[in-house]
CSV table of C-alpha atoms and ligand atoms in Angstrom, one decimal:
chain,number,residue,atom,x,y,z
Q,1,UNK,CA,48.6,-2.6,-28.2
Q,2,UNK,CA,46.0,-0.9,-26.2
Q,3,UNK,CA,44.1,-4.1,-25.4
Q,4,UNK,CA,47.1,-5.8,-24.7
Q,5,UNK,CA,48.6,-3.4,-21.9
Q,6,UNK,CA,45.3,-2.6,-20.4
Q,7,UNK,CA,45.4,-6.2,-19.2
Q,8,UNK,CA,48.9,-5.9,-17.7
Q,9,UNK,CA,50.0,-6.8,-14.4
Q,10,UNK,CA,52.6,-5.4,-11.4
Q,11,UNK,CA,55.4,-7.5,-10.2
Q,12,UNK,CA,57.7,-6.2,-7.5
Q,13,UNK,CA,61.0,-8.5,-7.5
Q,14,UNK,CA,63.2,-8.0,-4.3
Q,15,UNK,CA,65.8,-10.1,-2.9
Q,16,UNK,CA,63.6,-11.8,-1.0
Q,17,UNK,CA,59.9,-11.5,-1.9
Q,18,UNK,CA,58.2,-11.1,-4.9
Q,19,UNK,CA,54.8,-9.1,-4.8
Q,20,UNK,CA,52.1,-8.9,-7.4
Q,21,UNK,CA,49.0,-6.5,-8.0
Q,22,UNK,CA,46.6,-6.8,-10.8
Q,23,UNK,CA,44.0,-3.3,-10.9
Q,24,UNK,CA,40.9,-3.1,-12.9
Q,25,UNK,CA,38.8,-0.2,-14.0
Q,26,UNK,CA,35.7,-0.1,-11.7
Q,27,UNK,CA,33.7,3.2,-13.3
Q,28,UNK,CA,36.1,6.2,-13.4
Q,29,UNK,CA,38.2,4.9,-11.2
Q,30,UNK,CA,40.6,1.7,-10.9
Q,31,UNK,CA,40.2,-1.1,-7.9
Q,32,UNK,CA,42.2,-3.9,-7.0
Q,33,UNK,CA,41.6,-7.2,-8.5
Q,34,UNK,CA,44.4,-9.7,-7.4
Q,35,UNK,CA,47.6,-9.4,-5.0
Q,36,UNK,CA,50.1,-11.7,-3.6
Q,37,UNK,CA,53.5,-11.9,-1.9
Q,38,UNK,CA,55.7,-14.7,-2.4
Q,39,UNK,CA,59.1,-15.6,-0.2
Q,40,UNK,CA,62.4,-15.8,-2.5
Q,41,UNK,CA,64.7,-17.7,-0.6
Q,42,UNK,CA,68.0,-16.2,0.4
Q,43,UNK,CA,70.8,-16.5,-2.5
Q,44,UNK,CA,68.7,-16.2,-5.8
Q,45,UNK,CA,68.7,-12.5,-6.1
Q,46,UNK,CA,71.6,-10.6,-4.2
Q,47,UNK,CA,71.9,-7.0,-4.0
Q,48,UNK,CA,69.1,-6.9,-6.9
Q,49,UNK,CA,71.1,-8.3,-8.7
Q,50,UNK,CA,70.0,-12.1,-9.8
Q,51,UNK,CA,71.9,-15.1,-9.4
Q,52,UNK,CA,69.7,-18.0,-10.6
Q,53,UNK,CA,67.1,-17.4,-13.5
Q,54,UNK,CA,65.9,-21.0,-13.3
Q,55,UNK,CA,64.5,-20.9,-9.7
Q,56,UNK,CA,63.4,-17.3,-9.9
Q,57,UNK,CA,61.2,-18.5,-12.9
Q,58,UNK,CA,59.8,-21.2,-10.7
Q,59,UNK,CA,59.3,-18.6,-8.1
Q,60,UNK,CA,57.6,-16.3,-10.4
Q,61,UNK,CA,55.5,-19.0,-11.9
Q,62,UNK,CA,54.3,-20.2,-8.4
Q,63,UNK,CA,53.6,-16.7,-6.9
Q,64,UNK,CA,51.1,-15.8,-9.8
Q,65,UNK,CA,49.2,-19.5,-8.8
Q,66,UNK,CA,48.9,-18.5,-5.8
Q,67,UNK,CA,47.5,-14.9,-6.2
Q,68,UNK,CA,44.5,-13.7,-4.0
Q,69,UNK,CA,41.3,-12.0,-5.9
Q,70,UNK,CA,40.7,-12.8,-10.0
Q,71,UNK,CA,43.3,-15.2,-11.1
Q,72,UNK,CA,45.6,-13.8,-13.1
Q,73,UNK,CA,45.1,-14.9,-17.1
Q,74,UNK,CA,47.3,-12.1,-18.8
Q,75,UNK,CA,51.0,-12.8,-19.7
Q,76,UNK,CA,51.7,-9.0,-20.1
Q,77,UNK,CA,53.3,-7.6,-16.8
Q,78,UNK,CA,55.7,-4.2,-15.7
Q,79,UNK,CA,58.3,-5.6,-13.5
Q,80,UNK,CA,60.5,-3.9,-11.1
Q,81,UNK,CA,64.9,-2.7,-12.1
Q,82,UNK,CA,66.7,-2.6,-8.4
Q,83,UNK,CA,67.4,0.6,-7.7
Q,84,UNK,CA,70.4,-0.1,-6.1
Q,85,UNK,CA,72.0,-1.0,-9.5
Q,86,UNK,CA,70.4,1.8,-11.5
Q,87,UNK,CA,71.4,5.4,-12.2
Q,88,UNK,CA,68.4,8.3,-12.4
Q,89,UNK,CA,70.1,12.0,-13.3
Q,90,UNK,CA,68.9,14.9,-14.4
Q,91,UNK,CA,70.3,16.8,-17.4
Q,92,UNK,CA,69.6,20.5,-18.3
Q,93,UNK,CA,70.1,21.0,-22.3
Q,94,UNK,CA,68.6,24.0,-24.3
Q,95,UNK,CA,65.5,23.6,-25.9
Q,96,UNK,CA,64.8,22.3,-28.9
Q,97,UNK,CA,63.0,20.3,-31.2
Q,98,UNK,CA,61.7,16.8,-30.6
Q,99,UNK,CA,64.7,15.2,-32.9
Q,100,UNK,CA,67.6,17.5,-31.4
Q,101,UNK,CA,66.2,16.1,-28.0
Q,102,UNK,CA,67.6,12.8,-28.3
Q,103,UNK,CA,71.3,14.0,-29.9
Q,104,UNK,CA,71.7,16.0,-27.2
Q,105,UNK,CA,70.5,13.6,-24.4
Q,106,UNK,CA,72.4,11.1,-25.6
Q,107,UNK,CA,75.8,12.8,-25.6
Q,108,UNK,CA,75.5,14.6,-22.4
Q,109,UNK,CA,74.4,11.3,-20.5
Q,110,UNK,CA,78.2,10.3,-21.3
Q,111,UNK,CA,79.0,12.4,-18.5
Q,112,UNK,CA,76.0,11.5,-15.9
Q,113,UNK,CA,76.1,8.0,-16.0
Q,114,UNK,CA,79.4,6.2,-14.9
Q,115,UNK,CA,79.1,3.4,-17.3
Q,116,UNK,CA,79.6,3.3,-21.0
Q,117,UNK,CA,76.3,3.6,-23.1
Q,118,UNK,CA,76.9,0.4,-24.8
Q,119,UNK,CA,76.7,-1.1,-21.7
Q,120,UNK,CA,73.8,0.1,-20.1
Q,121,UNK,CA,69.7,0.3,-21.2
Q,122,UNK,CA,69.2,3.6,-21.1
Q,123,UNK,CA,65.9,6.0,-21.2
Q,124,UNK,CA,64.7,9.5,-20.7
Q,125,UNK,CA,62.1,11.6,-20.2
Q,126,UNK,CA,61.1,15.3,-21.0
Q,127,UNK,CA,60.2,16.8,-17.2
Q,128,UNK,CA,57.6,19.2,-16.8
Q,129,UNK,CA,58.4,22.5,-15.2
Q,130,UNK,CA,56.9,23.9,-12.3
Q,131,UNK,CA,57.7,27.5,-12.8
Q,132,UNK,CA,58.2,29.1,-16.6
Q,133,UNK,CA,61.1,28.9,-17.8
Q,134,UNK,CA,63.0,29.8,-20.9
Q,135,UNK,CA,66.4,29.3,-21.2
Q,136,UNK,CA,66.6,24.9,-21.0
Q,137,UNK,CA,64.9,22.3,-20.3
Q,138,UNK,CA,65.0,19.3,-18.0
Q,139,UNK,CA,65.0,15.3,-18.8
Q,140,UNK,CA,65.4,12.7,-16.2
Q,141,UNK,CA,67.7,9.9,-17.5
Q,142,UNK,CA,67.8,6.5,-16.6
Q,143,UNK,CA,70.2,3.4,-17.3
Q,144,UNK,CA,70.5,0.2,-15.9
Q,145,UNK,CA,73.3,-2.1,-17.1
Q,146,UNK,CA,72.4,-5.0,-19.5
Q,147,UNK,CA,74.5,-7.6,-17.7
Q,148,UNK,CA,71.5,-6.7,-14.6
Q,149,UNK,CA,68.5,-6.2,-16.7
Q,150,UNK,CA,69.1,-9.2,-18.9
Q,151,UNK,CA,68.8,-12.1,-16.3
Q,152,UNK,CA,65.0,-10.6,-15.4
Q,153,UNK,CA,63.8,-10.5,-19.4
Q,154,UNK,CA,65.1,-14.5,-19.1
Q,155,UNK,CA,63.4,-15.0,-15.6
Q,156,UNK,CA,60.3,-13.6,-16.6
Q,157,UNK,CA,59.9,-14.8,-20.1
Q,158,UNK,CA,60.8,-18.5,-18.4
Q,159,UNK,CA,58.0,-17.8,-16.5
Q,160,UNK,CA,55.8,-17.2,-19.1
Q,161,UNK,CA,55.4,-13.8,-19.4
Q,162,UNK,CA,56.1,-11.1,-21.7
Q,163,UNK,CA,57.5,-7.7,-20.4
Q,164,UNK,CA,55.8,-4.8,-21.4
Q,165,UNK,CA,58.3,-2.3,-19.2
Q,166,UNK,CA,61.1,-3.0,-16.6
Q,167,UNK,CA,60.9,0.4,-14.7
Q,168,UNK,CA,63.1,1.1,-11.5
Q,169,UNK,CA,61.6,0.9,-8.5
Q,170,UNK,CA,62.2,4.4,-7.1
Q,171,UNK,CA,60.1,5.8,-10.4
Q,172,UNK,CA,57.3,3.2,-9.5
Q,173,UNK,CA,57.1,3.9,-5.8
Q,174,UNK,CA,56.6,7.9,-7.0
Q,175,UNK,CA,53.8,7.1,-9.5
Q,176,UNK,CA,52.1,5.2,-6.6
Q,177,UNK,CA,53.1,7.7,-3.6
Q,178,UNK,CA,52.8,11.3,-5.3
Q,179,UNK,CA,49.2,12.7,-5.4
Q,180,UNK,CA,48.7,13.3,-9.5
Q,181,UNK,CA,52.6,13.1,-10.1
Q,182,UNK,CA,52.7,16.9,-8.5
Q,183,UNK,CA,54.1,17.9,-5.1
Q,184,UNK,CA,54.6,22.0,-4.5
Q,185,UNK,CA,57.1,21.7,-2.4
Q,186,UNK,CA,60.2,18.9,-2.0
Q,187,UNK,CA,60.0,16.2,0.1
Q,188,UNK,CA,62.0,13.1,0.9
Q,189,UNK,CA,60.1,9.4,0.1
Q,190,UNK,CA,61.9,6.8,2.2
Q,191,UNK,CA,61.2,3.2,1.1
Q,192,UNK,CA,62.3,1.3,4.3
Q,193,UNK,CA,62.5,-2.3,2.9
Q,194,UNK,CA,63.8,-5.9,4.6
Q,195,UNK,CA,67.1,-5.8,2.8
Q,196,UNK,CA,67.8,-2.1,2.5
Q,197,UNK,CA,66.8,1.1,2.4
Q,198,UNK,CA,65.8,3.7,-0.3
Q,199,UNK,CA,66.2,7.3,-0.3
Q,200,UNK,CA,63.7,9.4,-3.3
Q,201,UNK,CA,63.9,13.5,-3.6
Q,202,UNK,CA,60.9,14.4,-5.2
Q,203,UNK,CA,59.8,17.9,-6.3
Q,204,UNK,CA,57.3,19.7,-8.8
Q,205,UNK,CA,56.7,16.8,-11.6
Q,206,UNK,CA,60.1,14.4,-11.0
Q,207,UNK,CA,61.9,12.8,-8.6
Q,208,UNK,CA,65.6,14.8,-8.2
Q,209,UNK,CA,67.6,12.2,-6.2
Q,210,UNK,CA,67.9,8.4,-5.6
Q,211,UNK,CA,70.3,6.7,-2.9
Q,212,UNK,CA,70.2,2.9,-1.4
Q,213,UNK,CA,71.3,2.1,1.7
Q,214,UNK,CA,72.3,-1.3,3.4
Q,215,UNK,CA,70.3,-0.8,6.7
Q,216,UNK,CA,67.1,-2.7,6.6
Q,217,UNK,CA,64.4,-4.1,8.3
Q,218,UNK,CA,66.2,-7.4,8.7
Q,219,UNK,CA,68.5,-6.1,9.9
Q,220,UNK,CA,66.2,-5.1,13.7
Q,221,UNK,CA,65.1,-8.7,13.8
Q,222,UNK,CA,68.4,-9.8,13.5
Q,223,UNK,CA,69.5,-7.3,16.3
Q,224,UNK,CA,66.9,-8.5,18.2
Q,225,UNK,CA,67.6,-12.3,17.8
Q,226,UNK,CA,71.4,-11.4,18.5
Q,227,UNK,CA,70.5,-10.1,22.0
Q,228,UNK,CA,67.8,-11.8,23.5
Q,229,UNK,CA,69.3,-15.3,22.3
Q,230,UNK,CA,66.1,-16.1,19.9
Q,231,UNK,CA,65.2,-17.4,17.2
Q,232,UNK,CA,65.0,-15.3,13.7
Q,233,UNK,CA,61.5,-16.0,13.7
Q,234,UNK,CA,60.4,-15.1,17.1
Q,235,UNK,CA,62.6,-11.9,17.2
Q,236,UNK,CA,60.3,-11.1,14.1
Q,237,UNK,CA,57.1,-11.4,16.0
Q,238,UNK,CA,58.7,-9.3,19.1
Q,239,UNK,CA,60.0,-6.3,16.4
Q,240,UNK,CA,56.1,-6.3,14.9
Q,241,UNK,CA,54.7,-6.4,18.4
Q,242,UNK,CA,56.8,-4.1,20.5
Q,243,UNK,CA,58.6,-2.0,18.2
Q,244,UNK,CA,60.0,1.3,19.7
Q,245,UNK,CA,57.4,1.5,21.9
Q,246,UNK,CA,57.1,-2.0,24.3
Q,247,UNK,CA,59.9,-3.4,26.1
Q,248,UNK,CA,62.8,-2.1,26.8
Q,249,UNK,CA,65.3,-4.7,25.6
Q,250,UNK,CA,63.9,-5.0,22.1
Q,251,UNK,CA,64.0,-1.2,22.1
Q,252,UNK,CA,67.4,-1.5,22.8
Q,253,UNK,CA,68.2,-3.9,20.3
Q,254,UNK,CA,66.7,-2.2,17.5
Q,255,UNK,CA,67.8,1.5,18.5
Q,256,UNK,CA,71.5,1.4,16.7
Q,257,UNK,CA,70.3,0.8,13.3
Q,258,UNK,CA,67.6,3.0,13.4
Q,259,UNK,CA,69.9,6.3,14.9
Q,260,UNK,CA,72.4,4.9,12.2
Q,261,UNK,CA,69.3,5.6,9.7
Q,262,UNK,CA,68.8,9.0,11.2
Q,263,UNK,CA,72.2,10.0,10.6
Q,264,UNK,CA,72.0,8.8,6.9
Q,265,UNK,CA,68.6,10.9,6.9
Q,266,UNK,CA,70.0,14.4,7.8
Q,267,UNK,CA,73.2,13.3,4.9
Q,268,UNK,CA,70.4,13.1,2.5
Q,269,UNK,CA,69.0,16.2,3.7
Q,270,UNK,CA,72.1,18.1,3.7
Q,271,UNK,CA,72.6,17.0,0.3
Q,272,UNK,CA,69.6,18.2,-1.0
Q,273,UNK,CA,70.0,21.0,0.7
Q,274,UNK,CA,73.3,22.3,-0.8
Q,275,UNK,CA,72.1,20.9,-4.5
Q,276,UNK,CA,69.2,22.3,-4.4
Q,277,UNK,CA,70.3,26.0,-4.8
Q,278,UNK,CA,72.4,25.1,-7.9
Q,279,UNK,CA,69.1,23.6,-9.5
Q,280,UNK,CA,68.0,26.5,-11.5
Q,281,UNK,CA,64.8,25.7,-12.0
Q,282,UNK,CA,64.0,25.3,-8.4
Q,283,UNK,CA,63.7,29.3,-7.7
Q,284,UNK,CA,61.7,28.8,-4.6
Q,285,UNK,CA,63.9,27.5,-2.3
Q,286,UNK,CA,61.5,25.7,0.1
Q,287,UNK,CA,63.5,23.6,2.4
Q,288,UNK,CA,62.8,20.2,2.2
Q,289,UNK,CA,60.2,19.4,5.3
Q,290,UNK,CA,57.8,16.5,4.6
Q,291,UNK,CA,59.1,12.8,4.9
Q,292,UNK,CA,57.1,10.0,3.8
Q,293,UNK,CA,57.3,6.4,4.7
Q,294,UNK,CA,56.8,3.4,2.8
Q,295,UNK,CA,57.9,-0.2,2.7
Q,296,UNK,CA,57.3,-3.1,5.2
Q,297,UNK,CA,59.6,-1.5,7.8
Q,298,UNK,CA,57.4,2.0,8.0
Q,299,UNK,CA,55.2,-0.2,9.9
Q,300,UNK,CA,57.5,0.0,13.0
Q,301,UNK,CA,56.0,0.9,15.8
Q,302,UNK,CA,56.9,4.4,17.2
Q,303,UNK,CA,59.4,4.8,14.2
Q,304,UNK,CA,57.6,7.9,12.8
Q,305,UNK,CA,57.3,9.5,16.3
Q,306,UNK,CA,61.0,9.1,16.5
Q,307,UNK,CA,62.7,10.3,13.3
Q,308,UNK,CA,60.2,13.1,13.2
Q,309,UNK,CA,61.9,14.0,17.0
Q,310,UNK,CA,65.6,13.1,16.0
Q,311,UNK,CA,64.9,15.1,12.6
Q,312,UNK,CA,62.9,18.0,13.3
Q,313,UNK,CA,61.0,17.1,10.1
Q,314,UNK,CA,57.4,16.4,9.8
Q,315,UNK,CA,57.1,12.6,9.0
Q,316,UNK,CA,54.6,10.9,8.0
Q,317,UNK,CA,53.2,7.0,6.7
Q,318,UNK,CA,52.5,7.3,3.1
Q,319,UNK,CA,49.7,6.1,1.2
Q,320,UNK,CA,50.3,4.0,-1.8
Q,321,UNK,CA,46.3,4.3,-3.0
Q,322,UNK,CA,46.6,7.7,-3.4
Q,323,UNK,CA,45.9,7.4,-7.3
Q,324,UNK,CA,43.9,4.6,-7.2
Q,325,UNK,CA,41.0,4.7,-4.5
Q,326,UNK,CA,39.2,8.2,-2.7
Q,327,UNK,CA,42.0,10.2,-1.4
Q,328,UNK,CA,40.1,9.3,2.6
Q,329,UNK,CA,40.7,6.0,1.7
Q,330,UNK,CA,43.7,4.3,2.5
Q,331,UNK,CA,43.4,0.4,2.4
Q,332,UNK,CA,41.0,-2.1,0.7
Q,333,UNK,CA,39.5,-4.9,3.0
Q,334,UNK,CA,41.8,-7.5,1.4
Q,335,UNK,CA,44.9,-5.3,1.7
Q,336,UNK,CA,45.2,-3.7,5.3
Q,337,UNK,CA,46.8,-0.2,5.1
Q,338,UNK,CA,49.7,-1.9,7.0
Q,339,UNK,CA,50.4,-4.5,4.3
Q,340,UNK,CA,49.8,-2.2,1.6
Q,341,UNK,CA,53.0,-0.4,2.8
Q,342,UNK,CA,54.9,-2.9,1.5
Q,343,UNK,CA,53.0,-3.5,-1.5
Q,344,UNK,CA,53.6,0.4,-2.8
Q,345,UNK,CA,56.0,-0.6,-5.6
Q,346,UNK,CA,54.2,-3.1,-7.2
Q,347,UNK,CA,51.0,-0.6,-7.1
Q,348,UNK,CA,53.1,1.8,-8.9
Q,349,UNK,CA,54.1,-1.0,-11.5
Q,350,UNK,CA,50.5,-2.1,-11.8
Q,351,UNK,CA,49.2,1.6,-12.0
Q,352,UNK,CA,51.3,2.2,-15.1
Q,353,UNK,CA,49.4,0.7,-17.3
Q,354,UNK,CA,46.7,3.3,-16.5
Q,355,UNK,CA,49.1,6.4,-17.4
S,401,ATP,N1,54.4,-4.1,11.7
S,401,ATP,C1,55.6,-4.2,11.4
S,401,ATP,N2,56.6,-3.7,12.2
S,401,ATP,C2,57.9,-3.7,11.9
S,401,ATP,N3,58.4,-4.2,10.8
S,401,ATP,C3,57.5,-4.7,9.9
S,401,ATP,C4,56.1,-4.7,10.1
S,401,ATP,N4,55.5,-5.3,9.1
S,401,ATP,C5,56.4,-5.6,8.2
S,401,ATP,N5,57.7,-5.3,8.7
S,401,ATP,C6,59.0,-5.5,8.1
S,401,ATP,O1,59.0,-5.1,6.7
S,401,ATP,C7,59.9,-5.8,6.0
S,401,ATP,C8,59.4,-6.2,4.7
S,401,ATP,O2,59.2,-5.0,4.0
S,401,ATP,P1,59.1,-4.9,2.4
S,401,ATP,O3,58.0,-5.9,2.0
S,401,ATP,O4,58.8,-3.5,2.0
S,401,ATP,O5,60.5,-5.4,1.9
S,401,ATP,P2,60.9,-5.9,0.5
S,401,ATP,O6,60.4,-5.0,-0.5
S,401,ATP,O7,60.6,-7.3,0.3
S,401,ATP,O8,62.5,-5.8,0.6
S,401,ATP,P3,63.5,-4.8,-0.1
S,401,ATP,O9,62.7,-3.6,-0.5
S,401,ATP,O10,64.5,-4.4,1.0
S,401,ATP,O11,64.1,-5.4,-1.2
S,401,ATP,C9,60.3,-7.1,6.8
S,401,ATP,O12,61.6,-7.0,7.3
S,401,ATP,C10,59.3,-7.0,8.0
S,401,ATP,O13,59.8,-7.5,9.2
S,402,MG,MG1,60.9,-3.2,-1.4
């Protein structure tokens, strides 16, 4: 088994792309040995949720052709779970022993996740604590329903592959994001993607909280398009190239969206905010004040200079090769840092098989 999964691949599925990274051990460390991105067309997955298995496959089978670096021989690949159509809790239950663990789990998730068991794959995990502590424990659950999961098994087995996991994105995006799976003190991890937008808590060894939203990316362009009477593709060009920071009218264009994120933002915040007390194990109460970006969208011109103003929060770009190259560096010469933005969920995928 050991053989088998240390060939294993990464494969980010969205609605509209599909991304794939392939590492290798180089030394101690790991390096990047194949990546690609590959356009879905609009209508085969939906809301992460898919619609047509046969053309997916096709997709799947033609991104992995077309791969940059080592071609890719393995049939052994961790795939992406939407995170919009997932549920991630945490429980508290009283230690115990290994076997009482998964009792115990199994009947308290009943009441975390709004679906019924049968329904649903469901998995958990023990979570470190940051502090001692004596009186319970904590385990991070996770379900997705079948009638979601199933259709990617099919896609990806028509494809030719055999999945080794099917992790949700918010948990890969952490394992690539998060500096040794540790972080002292909470911070928010936004994944600002082309069809909508993800929202991570993560503190000591475990995310806390996920949320999607619907504003996205594409959403700018098509802003931008709307106003200035363009086309898709040349409103694209003028949102990589001006951003928040050239002309005025494309400024203007994209502004709404983005003070609509903002808004969501301080929700998010305020959330956390008035959980967190209630989370027993979190004694220090540090206030949530680090945001880090990732996805396509972070690339945005000015974007971090303006939600770090609107917010009052420091904000920063993220970098996804944080576990995988020097900590100084932050792209490889195939992958510039601004493309490996997007890329961070498929290098959390791929970097699972190094765990
Ligand atoms: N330099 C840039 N400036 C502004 N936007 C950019 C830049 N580079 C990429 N983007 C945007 O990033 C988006 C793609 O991001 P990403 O690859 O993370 O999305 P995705 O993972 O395919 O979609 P999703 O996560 O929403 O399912 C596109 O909308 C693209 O316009
Ligand atoms: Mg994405």
């Amino acid at each position: 088994m050991f053989k088998l999964e240390s060939q294993s691949f990464g494969l980010d599925i969205s609605d509209l792309s599909l991304k794939i990274i392939k590492l290798e051990k180089d030394g101690e460390g790991l390096k990047l040995s194949s990546f690609g991105e590959t356009r879905i067309p609009s209508g085969i997955i939906k809301g992460g949720e898919i619609k047509d298995i046969e053309n997916l496959a096709k997709i799947i089978k033609k991104g992995l052709k077309q791969v940059k670096g080592k071609r890719i021989r393995t049939k052994y690949v961790i795939s992406s779970l939407p995170e919009e159509k997932s549920f991630l809790d945490i429980l508290q239950i009283p230690v115990m022993n290994e076997e009482e663990i998964e009792n115990a789990v199994r009947f308290e998730a009943e009441n975390y996740i709004p679906l019924k068991l049968d329904d649903v794959y469901f998995d958990f995990e023990k979570i470190q604590p940051i502090s001692k502590q004596k009186k319970y424990q904590e385990i991070l659950i996770a379900a997705t329903p079948k009638h979601i999961v199933d259709p990617y098994f099919k896609a990806l087995e028509q494809a030719g592959l055999r999945p080794i996991a099917l992790e949700i994105e918010s948990l890969a995006i952490v394992r690539s994001l998060i500096k040794k799976n540790t972080s002292t003190g909470p911070l928010l991890i936004i994944d600002f993607g082309e069809t909508r937008t993800s929202f991570i808590i993560f503190f000591g060894k475990s995310l806390r909280f996920t949320s999607t939203i619907p504003i996205s990316s594409q959403a700018l362009t098509e802003n931008i398009s709307k106003n200035l009477k363009i086309s898709y593709e040349k409103a694209e060009k003028l949102k990589k190239k001006e951003g928040l920071e050239g002309k005025k009218e494309i400024f203007e264009a994209i502004i709404p969206p983005l003070t609509d994120l903002a808004e969501q933002i301080k929700t998010c915040l305020k959330y956390y905010r008035s959980h967190a007390p209630k989370d027993q194990t979190l004694t220090d109460k540090r206030k949530l004040e680090r945001i880090l970006l990732c996805g396509g969208g972070a690339n945005l011109k000015g974007l971090v200079g303006f939600l770090s103003s609107t917010l009052k929060v420091k904000v920063e770009l993220s970098n996804p090769w944080i576990n995988i190259l020097k900590e100084t560096v932050k792209e490889v010469p195939e992958l510039s840092f601004e493309k490996s933005l997007a890329y961070t969920s498929a290098l959390g995928l791929a970097l699972r098989n190094y765990d």
